[in-house]
PDB file of C-alpha atoms in Angstrom:
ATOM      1  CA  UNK A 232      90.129 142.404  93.745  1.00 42.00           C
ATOM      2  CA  UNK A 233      90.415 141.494  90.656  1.00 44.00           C
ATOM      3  CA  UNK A 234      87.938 138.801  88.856  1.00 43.00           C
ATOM      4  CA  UNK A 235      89.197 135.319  87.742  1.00 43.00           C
ATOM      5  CA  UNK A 236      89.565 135.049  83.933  1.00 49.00           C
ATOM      6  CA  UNK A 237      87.211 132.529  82.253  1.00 46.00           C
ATOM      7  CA  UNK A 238      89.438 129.239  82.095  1.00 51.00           C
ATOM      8  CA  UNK A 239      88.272 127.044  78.689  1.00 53.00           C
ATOM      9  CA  UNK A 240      88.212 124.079  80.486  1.00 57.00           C
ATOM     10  CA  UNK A 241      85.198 125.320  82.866  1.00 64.00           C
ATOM     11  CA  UNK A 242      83.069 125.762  79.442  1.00 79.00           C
ATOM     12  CA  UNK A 243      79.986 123.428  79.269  1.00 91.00           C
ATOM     13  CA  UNK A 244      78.359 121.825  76.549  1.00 92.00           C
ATOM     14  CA  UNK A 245      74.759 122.254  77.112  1.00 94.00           C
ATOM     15  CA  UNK A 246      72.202 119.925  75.032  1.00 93.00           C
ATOM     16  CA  UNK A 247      68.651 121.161  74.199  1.00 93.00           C
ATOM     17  CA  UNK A 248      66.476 118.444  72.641  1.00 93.00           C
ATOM     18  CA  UNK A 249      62.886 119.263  71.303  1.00 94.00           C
ATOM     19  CA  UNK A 250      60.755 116.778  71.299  1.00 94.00           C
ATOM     20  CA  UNK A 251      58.226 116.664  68.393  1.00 94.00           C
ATOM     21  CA  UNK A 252      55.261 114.340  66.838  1.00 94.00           C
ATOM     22  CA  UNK A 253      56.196 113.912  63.864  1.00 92.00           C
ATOM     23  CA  UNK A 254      52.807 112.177  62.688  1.00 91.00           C
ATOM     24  CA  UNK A 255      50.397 114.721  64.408  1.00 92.00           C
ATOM     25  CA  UNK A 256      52.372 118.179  63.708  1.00 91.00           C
ATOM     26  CA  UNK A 257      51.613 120.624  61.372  1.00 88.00           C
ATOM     27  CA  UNK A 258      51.704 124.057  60.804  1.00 87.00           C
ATOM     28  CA  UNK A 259      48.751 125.212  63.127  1.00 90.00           C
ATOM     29  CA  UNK A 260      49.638 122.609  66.253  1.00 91.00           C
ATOM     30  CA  UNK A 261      53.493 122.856  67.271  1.00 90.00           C
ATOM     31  CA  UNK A 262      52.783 123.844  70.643  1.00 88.00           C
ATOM     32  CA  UNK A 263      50.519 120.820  70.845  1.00 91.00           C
ATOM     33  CA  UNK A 264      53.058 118.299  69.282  1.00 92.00           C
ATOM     34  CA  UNK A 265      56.348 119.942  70.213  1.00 93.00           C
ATOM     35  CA  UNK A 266      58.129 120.108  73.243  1.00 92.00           C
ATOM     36  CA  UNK A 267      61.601 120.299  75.021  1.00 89.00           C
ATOM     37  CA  UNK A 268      60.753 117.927  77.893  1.00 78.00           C
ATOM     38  CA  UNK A 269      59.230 114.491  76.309  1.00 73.00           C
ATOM     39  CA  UNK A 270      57.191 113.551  79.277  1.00 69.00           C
ATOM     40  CA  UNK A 271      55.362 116.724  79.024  1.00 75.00           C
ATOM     41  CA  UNK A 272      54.031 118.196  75.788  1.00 75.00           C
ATOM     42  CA  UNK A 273      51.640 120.838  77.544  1.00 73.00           C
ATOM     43  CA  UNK A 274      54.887 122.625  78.607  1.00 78.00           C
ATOM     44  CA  UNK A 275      54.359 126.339  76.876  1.00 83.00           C
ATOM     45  CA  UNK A 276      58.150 126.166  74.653  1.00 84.00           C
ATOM     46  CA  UNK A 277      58.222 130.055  74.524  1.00 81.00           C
ATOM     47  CA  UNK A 278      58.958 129.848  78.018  1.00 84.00           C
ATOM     48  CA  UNK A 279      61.409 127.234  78.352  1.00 89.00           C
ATOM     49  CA  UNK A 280      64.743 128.608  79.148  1.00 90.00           C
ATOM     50  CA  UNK A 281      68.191 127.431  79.385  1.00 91.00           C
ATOM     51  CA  UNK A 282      70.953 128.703  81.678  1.00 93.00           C
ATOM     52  CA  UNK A 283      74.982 129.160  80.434  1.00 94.00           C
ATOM     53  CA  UNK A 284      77.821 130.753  81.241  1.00 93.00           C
ATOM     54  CA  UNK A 285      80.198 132.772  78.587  1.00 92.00           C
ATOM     55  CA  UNK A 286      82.479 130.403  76.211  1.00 93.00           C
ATOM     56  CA  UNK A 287      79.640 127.538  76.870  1.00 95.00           C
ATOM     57  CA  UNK A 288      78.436 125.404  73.857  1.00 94.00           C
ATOM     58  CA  UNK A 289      74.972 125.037  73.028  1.00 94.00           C
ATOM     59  CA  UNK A 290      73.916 122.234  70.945  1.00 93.00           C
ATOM     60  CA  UNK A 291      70.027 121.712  69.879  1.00 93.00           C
ATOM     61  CA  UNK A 292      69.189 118.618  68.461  1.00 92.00           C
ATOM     62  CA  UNK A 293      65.373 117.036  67.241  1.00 92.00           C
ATOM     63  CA  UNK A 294      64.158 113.773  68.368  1.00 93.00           C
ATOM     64  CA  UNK A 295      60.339 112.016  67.358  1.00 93.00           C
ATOM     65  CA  UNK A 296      58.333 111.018  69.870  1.00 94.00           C
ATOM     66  CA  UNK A 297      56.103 109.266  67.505  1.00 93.00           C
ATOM     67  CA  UNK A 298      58.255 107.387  64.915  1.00 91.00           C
ATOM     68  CA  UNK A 299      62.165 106.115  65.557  1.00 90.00           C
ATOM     69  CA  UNK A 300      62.453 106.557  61.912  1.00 89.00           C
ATOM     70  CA  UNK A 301      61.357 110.507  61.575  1.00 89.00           C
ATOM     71  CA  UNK A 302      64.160 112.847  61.628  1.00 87.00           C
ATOM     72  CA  UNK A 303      63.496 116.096  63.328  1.00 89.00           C
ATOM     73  CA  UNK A 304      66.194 118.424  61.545  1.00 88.00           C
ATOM     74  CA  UNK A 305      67.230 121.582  63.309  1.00 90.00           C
ATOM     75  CA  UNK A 306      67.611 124.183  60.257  1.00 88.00           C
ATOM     76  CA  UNK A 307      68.102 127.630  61.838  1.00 90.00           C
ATOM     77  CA  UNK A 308      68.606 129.053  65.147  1.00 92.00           C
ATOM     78  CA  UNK A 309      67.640 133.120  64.860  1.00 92.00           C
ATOM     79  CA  UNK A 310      68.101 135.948  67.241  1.00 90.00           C
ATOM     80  CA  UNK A 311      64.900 137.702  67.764  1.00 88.00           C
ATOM     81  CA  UNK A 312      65.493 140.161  70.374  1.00 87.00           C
ATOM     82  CA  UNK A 313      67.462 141.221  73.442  1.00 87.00           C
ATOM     83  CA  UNK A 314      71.223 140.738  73.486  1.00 87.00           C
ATOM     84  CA  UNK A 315      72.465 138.719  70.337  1.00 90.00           C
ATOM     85  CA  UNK A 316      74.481 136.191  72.509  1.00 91.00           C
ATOM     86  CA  UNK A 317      76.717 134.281  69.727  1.00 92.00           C
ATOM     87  CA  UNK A 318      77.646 137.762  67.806  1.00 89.00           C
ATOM     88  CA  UNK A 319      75.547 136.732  64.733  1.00 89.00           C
ATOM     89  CA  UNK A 320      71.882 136.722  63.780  1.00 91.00           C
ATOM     90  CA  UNK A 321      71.890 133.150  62.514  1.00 91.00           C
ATOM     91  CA  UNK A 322      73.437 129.804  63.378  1.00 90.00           C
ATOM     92  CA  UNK A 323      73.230 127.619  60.504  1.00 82.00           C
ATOM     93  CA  UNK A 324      75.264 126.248  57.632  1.00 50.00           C
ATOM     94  CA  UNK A 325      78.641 125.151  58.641  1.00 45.00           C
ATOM     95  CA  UNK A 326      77.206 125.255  62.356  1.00 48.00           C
ATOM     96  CA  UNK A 327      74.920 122.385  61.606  1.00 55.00           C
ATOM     97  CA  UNK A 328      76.336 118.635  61.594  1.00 53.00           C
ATOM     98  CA  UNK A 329      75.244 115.888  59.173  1.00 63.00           C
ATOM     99  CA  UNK A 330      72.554 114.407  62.729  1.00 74.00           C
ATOM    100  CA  UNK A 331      70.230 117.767  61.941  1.00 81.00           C
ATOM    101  CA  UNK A 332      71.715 119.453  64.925  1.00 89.00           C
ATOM    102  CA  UNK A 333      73.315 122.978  65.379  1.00 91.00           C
ATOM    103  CA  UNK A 334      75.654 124.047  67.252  1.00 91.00           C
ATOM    104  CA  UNK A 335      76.522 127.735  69.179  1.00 92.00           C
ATOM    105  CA  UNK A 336      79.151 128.866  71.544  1.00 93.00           C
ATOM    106  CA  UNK A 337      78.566 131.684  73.532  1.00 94.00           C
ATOM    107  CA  UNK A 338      80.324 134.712  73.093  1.00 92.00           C
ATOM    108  CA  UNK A 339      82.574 136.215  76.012  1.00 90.00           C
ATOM    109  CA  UNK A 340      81.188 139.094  76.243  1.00 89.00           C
ATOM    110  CA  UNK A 341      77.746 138.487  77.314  1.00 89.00           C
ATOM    111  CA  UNK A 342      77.794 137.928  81.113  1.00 89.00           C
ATOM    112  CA  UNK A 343      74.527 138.638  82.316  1.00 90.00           C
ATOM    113  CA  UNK A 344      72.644 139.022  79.384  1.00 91.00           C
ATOM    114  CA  UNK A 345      69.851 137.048  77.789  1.00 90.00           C
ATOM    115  CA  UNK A 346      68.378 136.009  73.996  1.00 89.00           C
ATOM    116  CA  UNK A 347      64.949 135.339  72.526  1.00 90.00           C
ATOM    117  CA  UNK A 348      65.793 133.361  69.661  1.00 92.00           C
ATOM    118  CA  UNK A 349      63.708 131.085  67.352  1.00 91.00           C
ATOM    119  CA  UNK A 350      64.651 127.761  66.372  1.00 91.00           C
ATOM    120  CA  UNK A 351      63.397 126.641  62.912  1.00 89.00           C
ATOM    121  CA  UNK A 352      63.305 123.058  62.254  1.00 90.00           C
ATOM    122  CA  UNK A 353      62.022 120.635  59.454  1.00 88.00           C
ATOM    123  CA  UNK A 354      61.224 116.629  59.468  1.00 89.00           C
ATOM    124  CA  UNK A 355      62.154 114.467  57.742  1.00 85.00           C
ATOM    125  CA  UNK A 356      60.020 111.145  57.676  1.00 83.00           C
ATOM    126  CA  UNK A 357      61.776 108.200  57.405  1.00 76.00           C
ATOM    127  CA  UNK A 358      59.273 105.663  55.673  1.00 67.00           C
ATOM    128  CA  UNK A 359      59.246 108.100  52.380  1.00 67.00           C
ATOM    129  CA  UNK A 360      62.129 109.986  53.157  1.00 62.00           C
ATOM    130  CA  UNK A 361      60.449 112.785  52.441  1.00 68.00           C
ATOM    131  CA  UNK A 362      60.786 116.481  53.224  1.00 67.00           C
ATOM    132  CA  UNK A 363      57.353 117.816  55.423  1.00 70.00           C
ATOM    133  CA  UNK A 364      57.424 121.016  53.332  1.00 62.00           C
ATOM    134  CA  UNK A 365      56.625 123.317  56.235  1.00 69.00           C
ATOM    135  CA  UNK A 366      59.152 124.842  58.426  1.00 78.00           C
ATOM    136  CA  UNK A 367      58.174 125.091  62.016  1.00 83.00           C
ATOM    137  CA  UNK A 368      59.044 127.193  64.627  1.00 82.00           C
ATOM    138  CA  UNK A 369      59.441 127.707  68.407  1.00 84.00           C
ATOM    139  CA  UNK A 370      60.659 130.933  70.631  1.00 83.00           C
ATOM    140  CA  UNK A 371      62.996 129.642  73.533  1.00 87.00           C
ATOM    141  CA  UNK A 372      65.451 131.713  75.541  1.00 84.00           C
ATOM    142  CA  UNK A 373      68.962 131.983  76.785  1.00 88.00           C
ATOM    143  CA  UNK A 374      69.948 133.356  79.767  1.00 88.00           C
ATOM    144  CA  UNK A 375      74.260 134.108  80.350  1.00 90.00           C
ATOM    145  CA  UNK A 376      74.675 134.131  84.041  1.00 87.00           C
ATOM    146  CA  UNK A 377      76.644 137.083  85.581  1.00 76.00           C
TER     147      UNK A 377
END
């Protein structure tokens, strides 16, 4: 029997918020200050995981805990290792929309497979408008169901 082709309207659009202090973060405490569930910033981030299907859309966005007028600015998202699930090493540039956020679709082809990926982000506080000059970063992973 033969398996049902992918339809596009079954794709998802999957949102991944991280969570970050913006006043207490720096270089040597992201665990600490960082986190993709808000209510819980002891979570360990390199194992959070997210679950798609080929064709879905992943968009990760950056939201302060700490200040309503911080931006957290998602700058990069970087295969690491395993399979490289969006057919390039590095979302960012045209992927990334004028909120901080960048978006990735999942490529076809990838049923089954999984990603360790890094996701580099920057903030950007709002009282100054300033730039926090270090870039900080975070291992998640993706996991394509079969």
């Amino acid at each position: 029997m033969k398996a049902p082709k992918h339809n596009k309207d079954s794709r998802k659009n999957h949102n991944v918020i991280l969570y970050v202090d913006t006043k207490n973060i720096d270089k040597c405490t992201i665990d600490e200050n960082s986190s993709f569930d808000q209510y819980d910033m002891d979570k360990d981030n390199h194992k959070f995981k997210i679950k798609v299907e080929a064709d879905d859309t992943i968009t990760w966005s950056g939201l302060s805990i700490s200040s309503p007028n911080d931006k957290v600015i998602i700058t990069k998202i970087k295969h690491e290792s395993d399979s490289n699930i969006f057919g390039r090493k590095n979302l960012r540039g045209r992927c990334c929309d004028d909120n901080g956020n960048v978006i990735g679709t999942v490529s076809n082809n990838t049923k089954g497979k999984s990603e360790i990926y890094k996701i580099y982000f920057q903030i950007c506080e709002g009282n100054n408008g300033g730039l926090k000059k270090v870039v900080f970063r975070i291992d998640p992973q993706i996991e394509v169901d079969p």
